[in-house]
Coordinates of C-alpha atoms and ligand atoms in Angstrom, one line a residue:
M244 CA -18.7 1.7 2.6
S245 CA -18.4 0.5 -0.9
S246 CA -21.8 -1.4 -0.7
L247 CA -23.5 1.5 1.0
A248 CA -22.1 3.8 -2.0
V249 CA -23.8 1.5 -4.5
E250 CA -27.0 1.2 -2.5
H251 CA -27.3 5.0 -2.2
K252 CA -25.7 5.8 -5.7
A253 CA -23.2 7.8 -3.8
I254 CA -19.8 9.0 -5.4
N255 CA -17.3 6.5 -3.8
L256 CA -14.2 8.4 -2.6
G257 CA -13.9 5.7 0.0
Q258 CA -12.4 2.6 -1.5
G259 CA -8.8 3.0 -3.1
F260 CA -9.0 2.5 -6.7
P261 CA -8.6 4.8 -9.7
D262 CA -12.0 5.7 -11.8
Y263 CA -9.9 6.8 -14.8
P264 CA -8.9 4.3 -17.4
M265 CA -5.6 2.4 -17.3
N266 CA -3.0 2.4 -20.1
E267 CA -4.6 1.2 -23.5
K268 CA -1.0 -0.3 -24.6
L269 CA -0.9 -2.5 -21.5
I270 CA -4.4 -3.8 -22.2
S271 CA -3.6 -4.5 -25.8
L272 CA -0.4 -6.4 -24.9
V273 CA -2.6 -8.7 -22.7
E274 CA -4.8 -9.3 -25.6
Q275 CA -1.8 -9.9 -27.9
Y276 CA -0.3 -12.5 -25.4
M277 CA -3.7 -14.2 -25.0
K278 CA -4.1 -14.6 -28.6
S279 CA -0.7 -15.7 -29.2
G280 CA -1.4 -18.6 -26.8
H281 CA 0.3 -17.7 -23.7
N282 CA -2.6 -18.9 -21.5
Q283 CA -0.8 -21.9 -19.6
Y284 CA 0.8 -21.9 -16.3
V285 CA 4.1 -20.1 -16.1
H286 CA 7.0 -20.6 -13.5
M287 CA 5.8 -21.0 -10.0
N288 CA 8.0 -18.0 -8.9
G289 CA 6.8 -15.8 -11.8
L290 CA 7.5 -15.4 -15.3
P291 CA 11.5 -15.1 -15.7
A292 CA 11.2 -12.3 -18.1
L293 CA 9.1 -10.4 -15.7
R294 CA 11.4 -11.0 -12.7
N295 CA 14.4 -9.8 -14.9
V296 CA 12.7 -6.4 -15.6
V297 CA 11.5 -6.0 -12.1
A298 CA 15.3 -6.5 -11.0
D299 CA 16.2 -3.8 -13.6
K300 CA 13.8 -1.5 -12.1
V301 CA 14.8 -2.0 -8.5
N302 CA 18.3 -1.5 -9.6
G303 CA 17.6 1.7 -11.5
L304 CA 15.4 3.1 -8.6
Y305 CA 17.2 2.0 -5.5
Q306 CA 20.8 1.0 -6.7
H307 CA 20.5 -2.6 -5.4
Q308 CA 20.9 -5.5 -7.7
I309 CA 18.6 -8.3 -6.7
D310 CA 18.8 -11.8 -8.1
P311 CA 15.8 -12.4 -9.9
E312 CA 16.1 -16.2 -9.7
K313 CA 16.3 -16.3 -6.1
E314 CA 15.0 -13.0 -4.3
I315 CA 11.7 -12.2 -6.2
T316 CA 8.6 -14.1 -6.5
I317 CA 5.5 -12.7 -8.4
T318 CA 2.3 -12.8 -6.3
P319 CA -1.4 -12.4 -6.7
G320 CA -1.3 -8.9 -5.4
G321 CA 0.4 -7.1 -2.6
T322 CA -2.1 -8.5 0.0
Y323 CA -1.1 -12.0 -0.9
A324 CA 2.5 -11.1 -0.7
I325 CA 2.0 -9.7 2.8
Y326 CA 0.2 -12.7 4.0
T327 CA 2.6 -15.2 2.6
A328 CA 5.6 -13.4 4.2
L329 CA 3.7 -13.4 7.7
T330 CA 2.9 -16.9 7.5
T331 CA 6.5 -17.8 6.3
V332 CA 7.9 -16.5 9.7
L333 CA 5.3 -16.5 12.2
Q334 CA 4.7 -19.1 15.0
P335 CA 1.9 -19.1 17.5
G336 CA 3.1 -16.9 20.4
D337 CA 5.2 -14.5 18.3
E338 CA 4.5 -10.8 18.6
V339 CA 4.5 -8.4 15.7
I340 CA 4.7 -4.6 15.7
V341 CA 2.1 -2.9 13.8
F342 CA 1.4 0.8 13.4
E343 CA -2.2 2.0 13.6
P344 CA -3.9 3.1 11.6
A345 CA -3.0 0.0 9.4
Y346 CA -4.1 -1.5 6.2
D347 CA -6.9 -3.8 7.1
S348 CA -5.2 -7.1 6.3
Y349 CA -2.3 -7.0 8.6
I350 CA -4.0 -7.8 11.9
P351 CA -6.1 -10.6 10.7
N352 CA -3.1 -12.0 8.8
I353 CA -0.9 -12.0 12.0
E354 CA -3.7 -13.4 14.2
I355 CA -4.6 -16.4 11.8
N356 CA -1.0 -17.6 12.2
G357 CA -1.4 -17.6 16.0
A358 CA 0.7 -14.5 16.7
T359 CA -0.1 -11.4 18.6
P360 CA -0.2 -7.9 16.9
I361 CA 1.4 -5.3 19.4
L362 CA -0.3 -2.1 18.4
I363 CA 1.4 1.3 18.3
P364 CA -0.5 4.3 17.3
L365 CA 1.2 6.6 14.9
V366 CA 1.2 10.2 16.4
Y367 CA -1.9 12.2 15.2
P368 CA -2.0 14.5 13.3
D369 CA 1.3 13.8 11.3
Y370 CA 1.0 10.1 11.9
K371 CA 4.7 9.7 12.5
I372 CA 6.2 6.7 14.3
D373 CA 7.0 7.3 18.0
W374 CA 10.4 5.2 17.9
N375 CA 10.6 5.4 21.9
E376 CA 7.2 3.8 22.0
V377 CA 8.7 1.0 19.7
R378 CA 11.8 0.4 21.9
K379 CA 9.3 0.0 24.9
K380 CA 7.1 -2.5 23.1
I381 CA 10.1 -4.7 21.8
S382 CA 10.2 -8.0 23.8
P383 CA 12.0 -11.4 23.4
K384 CA 8.9 -12.4 21.5
T385 CA 9.1 -9.7 18.8
R386 CA 9.4 -11.4 15.5
M387 CA 8.7 -8.8 13.0
I388 CA 8.0 -5.1 12.6
M389 CA 5.6 -4.1 9.8
I390 CA 6.2 -0.7 8.1
N391 CA 4.2 0.9 5.3
S392 CA 5.5 3.8 3.4
P393 CA 3.9 5.8 1.7
H394 CA 1.1 5.1 4.2
N395 CA -2.4 4.1 3.9
P396 CA -4.7 5.8 5.2
S397 CA -2.7 8.9 6.3
G398 CA -0.4 9.5 3.4
S399 CA 2.7 9.9 5.8
V400 CA 6.2 8.8 4.5
L401 CA 9.1 7.5 6.4
G402 CA 12.1 9.7 6.1
K403 CA 15.9 8.9 6.6
E404 CA 15.7 9.5 10.4
D405 CA 12.9 6.8 10.6
I406 CA 15.3 4.4 8.8
K407 CA 18.1 5.1 11.3
Q408 CA 15.9 4.5 14.2
L409 CA 14.7 1.3 12.7
Q410 CA 18.4 0.3 12.1
N411 CA 19.3 1.0 15.7
I412 CA 16.4 -1.1 17.0
V413 CA 16.8 -4.0 14.8
T414 CA 20.7 -4.3 14.8
G415 CA 21.9 -7.1 16.8
T416 CA 18.3 -8.9 17.0
D417 CA 16.5 -11.5 15.1
I418 CA 13.7 -9.3 14.3
F419 CA 12.2 -9.5 10.7
I420 CA 10.9 -6.5 8.9
L421 CA 7.9 -6.5 6.5
S422 CA 8.0 -3.3 4.4
D423 CA 4.7 -2.6 2.5
E424 CA 5.8 -0.5 -0.4
V425 CA 2.7 -0.8 -2.6
Y426 CA 2.7 3.0 -3.0
E427 CA 6.4 3.4 -3.8
H428 CA 5.8 5.7 -6.7
L429 CA 3.0 7.7 -5.1
I430 CA 5.3 10.2 -3.3
F431 CA 5.1 14.0 -3.5
D432 CA 6.6 17.2 -2.6
D433 CA 10.1 16.3 -3.8
L434 CA 10.6 13.7 -1.1
Q435 CA 12.5 10.5 -1.9
H436 CA 10.9 7.0 -1.2
E437 CA 13.0 5.4 1.4
S438 CA 12.7 1.9 0.1
I439 CA 14.1 -1.0 2.3
L440 CA 15.8 -1.9 -0.8
R441 CA 18.2 0.9 -0.4
Y442 CA 19.4 -0.4 2.9
P443 CA 21.2 -3.7 2.6
D444 CA 21.4 -4.2 6.4
L445 CA 17.7 -3.8 6.7
L446 CA 17.0 -5.9 3.4
E447 CA 18.8 -8.9 4.9
R448 CA 15.8 -9.4 7.3
S449 CA 13.0 -8.0 5.3
F450 CA 10.2 -9.0 3.0
V451 CA 9.4 -6.0 0.7
C452 CA 6.0 -6.1 -0.9
F453 CA 4.6 -4.4 -4.2
S454 CA 1.6 -4.1 -6.3
F455 CA 1.3 -3.8 -10.0
G456 CA -2.3 -3.0 -9.5
K457 CA -1.3 0.3 -7.7
V458 CA 1.2 1.2 -10.4
Y459 CA -0.8 0.6 -13.4
H460 CA -4.2 1.8 -12.3
C461 CA -5.7 -1.8 -12.4
T462 CA -6.3 -2.8 -8.9
G463 CA -8.5 -5.6 -10.1
W464 CA -5.6 -7.4 -11.6
K465 CA -4.4 -8.5 -8.5
L466 CA -0.6 -8.9 -9.3
G467 CA 2.3 -7.9 -7.3
Y468 CA 5.6 -9.2 -6.1
C469 CA 7.7 -10.0 -2.8
I470 CA 11.4 -9.2 -2.7
A471 CA 13.5 -10.9 0.1
P472 CA 17.1 -12.3 0.5
A473 CA 17.4 -15.7 -1.0
A474 CA 17.2 -17.7 2.1
L475 CA 14.0 -16.0 3.3
M476 CA 12.5 -16.0 -0.2
N477 CA 13.1 -19.9 -0.2
E478 CA 11.0 -20.3 2.6
F479 CA 8.4 -17.8 1.3
R480 CA 8.1 -19.9 -1.8
K481 CA 7.3 -23.0 0.3
V482 CA 4.0 -21.3 1.4
H483 CA 3.5 -19.9 -2.0
Q484 CA 3.9 -23.1 -3.8
F485 CA 0.7 -24.9 -2.2
N486 CA -1.3 -21.7 -2.0
C487 CA -1.3 -19.9 -5.4
F488 CA 1.4 -21.6 -7.1
T489 CA 1.4 -19.6 -10.2
C490 CA -0.1 -16.1 -11.3
N491 CA -2.1 -15.0 -14.4
S492 CA 0.3 -15.8 -17.4
P493 CA -0.9 -13.3 -20.0
M494 CA -0.7 -10.4 -17.7
Q495 CA 2.8 -11.3 -16.7
F496 CA 4.0 -11.4 -20.2
A497 CA 2.4 -8.0 -20.9
L498 CA 3.8 -6.5 -17.7
A499 CA 7.2 -7.9 -18.6
D500 CA 6.9 -5.8 -21.8
F501 CA 5.3 -2.8 -20.4
L502 CA 7.8 -2.4 -17.5
N503 CA 10.3 -1.1 -20.0
H504 CA 8.1 2.1 -20.5
K505 CA 9.9 3.6 -17.5
E506 CA 7.9 6.9 -17.9
S507 CA 4.7 5.4 -16.8
Y508 CA 5.7 4.8 -13.4
L509 CA 8.4 7.6 -13.2
A510 CA 5.4 10.0 -13.8
L511 CA 3.1 8.6 -11.4
G512 CA 4.1 10.7 -8.4
S513 CA 3.7 14.2 -10.3
F514 CA 0.4 12.8 -11.8
L515 CA -1.0 12.0 -8.3
Q516 CA 0.4 15.0 -6.7
K517 CA -1.6 17.2 -9.2
K518 CA -4.7 15.3 -8.3
R519 CA -4.1 15.7 -4.5
D520 CA -3.4 19.5 -4.8
Y521 CA -6.5 19.9 -7.0
F522 CA -8.6 18.0 -4.5
I523 CA -7.3 20.0 -1.5
N524 CA -8.1 23.0 -3.4
I525 CA -11.4 22.3 -4.3
M526 CA -12.1 21.0 -0.8
G527 CA -11.4 24.4 0.3
Q528 CA -15.1 25.0 -0.3
T529 CA -16.2 22.6 2.3
K530 CA -15.8 22.8 6.0
F531 CA -13.4 19.8 6.2
K532 CA -9.8 20.4 7.3
P533 CA -6.9 18.7 5.4
L534 CA -4.3 16.7 7.4
P535 CA -0.7 16.6 5.9
S536 CA -0.4 13.9 3.1
H537 CA 2.8 13.3 1.2
G538 CA 2.1 10.1 -0.3
S539 CA -0.3 7.3 -1.3
Y540 CA -3.6 8.3 -3.1
F541 CA -5.4 9.1 0.1
Q542 CA -6.1 12.4 1.9
L543 CA -7.3 12.6 5.5
Y544 CA -9.6 15.4 6.5
S545 CA -10.5 16.3 10.0
Y546 CA -14.0 17.5 11.0
E547 CA -13.2 18.3 14.5
G548 CA -15.2 21.1 15.9
I549 CA -17.7 20.7 12.9
S550 CA -19.6 17.5 14.3
D551 CA -19.7 15.4 17.3
E552 CA -20.7 12.2 15.3
S553 CA -18.2 9.3 15.4
E554 CA -16.3 8.7 12.3
K555 CA -18.6 5.7 11.4
E556 CA -21.8 7.8 12.0
L557 CA -20.6 10.8 9.8
A558 CA -19.3 8.4 7.1
I559 CA -22.5 6.7 6.9
R560 CA -24.5 10.1 7.0
L561 CA -22.5 11.6 4.2
T562 CA -22.9 8.4 2.1
K563 CA -26.8 8.3 2.6
D564 CA -27.8 11.9 2.9
F565 CA -25.1 13.7 0.9
G566 CA -24.1 11.0 -1.7
V567 CA -20.3 10.8 -1.1
A568 CA -18.7 7.7 0.5
T569 CA -15.4 8.0 2.5
I570 CA -13.8 5.6 5.1
P571 CA -13.8 6.3 8.7
T572 CA -10.2 6.2 9.9
S573 CA -11.4 4.5 13.0
A574 CA -11.9 1.3 10.6
F575 CA -8.0 1.1 10.4
Y576 CA -7.7 0.6 14.3
K577 CA -8.4 -2.7 16.1
N578 CA -10.1 -0.8 18.8
S579 CA -11.6 2.0 16.7
K580 CA -9.8 4.9 17.8
D581 CA -11.9 8.0 16.8
D582 CA -9.9 11.2 16.0
K583 CA -12.8 12.7 14.0
V584 CA -10.9 12.0 10.6
L585 CA -12.2 10.6 7.4
R586 CA -10.4 9.1 4.4
F587 CA -10.7 10.4 0.8
C588 CA -9.5 8.6 -2.2
F589 CA -8.3 11.4 -4.8
A590 CA -7.3 9.0 -7.5
K591 CA -10.4 10.0 -9.4
K592 CA -11.1 12.1 -12.8
E593 CA -11.5 15.8 -12.0
S594 CA -15.1 15.7 -12.9
T595 CA -15.7 12.9 -10.0
L596 CA -13.9 15.1 -7.5
E597 CA -15.7 18.3 -8.5
A598 CA -19.1 16.4 -8.3
A599 CA -18.1 15.1 -4.8
V600 CA -17.1 18.4 -3.4
E601 CA -20.1 20.1 -4.5
R602 CA -22.2 17.5 -2.6
L603 CA -19.8 17.9 0.4
S604 CA -20.1 21.8 0.4
K605 CA -23.8 21.4 1.5
F606 CA -22.6 19.7 4.6
Ligands
PLP211 C1 -1.2 -0.4 2.4 C2 -1.6 -1.4 1.2 N1 -0.9 -2.6 1.2 C3 -1.3 -3.4 0.3 C4 -2.6 -3.3 -0.6 C5 -2.9 -4.2 -1.5 O1 -2.5 -4.3 -2.7 P1 -3.2 -5.4 -3.7 O2 -4.4 -4.8 -4.3 O3 -2.0 -5.4 -4.8 O4 -3.3 -6.8 -3.0 C6 -3.1 -2.1 -0.4 C7 -4.3 -1.8 -1.3 O5 -5.2 -1.2 -0.9 C8 -2.9 -1.1 0.5 O6 -3.4 0.0 0.6

């Protein structure tokens, strides 16, 4: 959809990236570290100073002390952390429970390891997990359950009750958990992010993945990290060592400094909640109907009763004829489930959102 957006000069509310500038101070820190000669390989597991501040952050947010030496690895982005975690534990024939719609890398990453994704649809229109369905799909081959909260593309978030259900299901089994928490701060309406890092009994079997790109409005930096108990992280690093080995040095130095500015991540939820509310408010001028979204920077809209076109057909037509690119939610299903829902990214300047809505109101 992004290529189509470029081709038709459409406003791109499809792909998830901010169009407003990132923090100037963080940019100047990178420059400072480059100029002062911090341009060579750093430690394979990530710059120790960065791992230390991440450990402090985790402790402050989730009241859990991780060991920065043994339990965290800096990675080139969240996607890489997810791939590496899957590759660490999966063997051909294993099954992995995946909730759909799902971030697009999950299924290929499972399949490339010879494992089978066991697909469970989130319940439309709230995109909640049907835990009874999960119980039915568990088998002796279940190696892992993948969760993602706040969720891309739906913006749904897991609550305490979901955590309880997950605990009931995995207790007494060898099932691993992969928790994709790249949108940890993008949570709204006074909800608490139920990080796996808050639950020691779950963390002992989990890989928890994060992205600096999502936190600091710099998706193109492709830097993130994975947290896991020492024994699991030890195996994770065996995959990491011969794949990426070590990530971009000056950016790690800059982030190690910048993470001390806690307000820049603590204010993120309210910053994006305002954007969500503004977007929903002006979208009132269009025929689209918003679905509930409590996190991430995505908002789903239903066009049921407005058009019979498939999501893909409509997304293409909106891009070509109305100049606004979105993502058909069917793209997040292996078998293209079509609920007549499109995903919009609202991490944009107000002027971008206004221009898009003006075009969409003609639909
Ligand atoms: C759910 C989810 N996980 C992971 C990622 C990847 O993050 P990164 O850009 O750091 O690889 C994204 C990015 O869109 C995402 O939406």
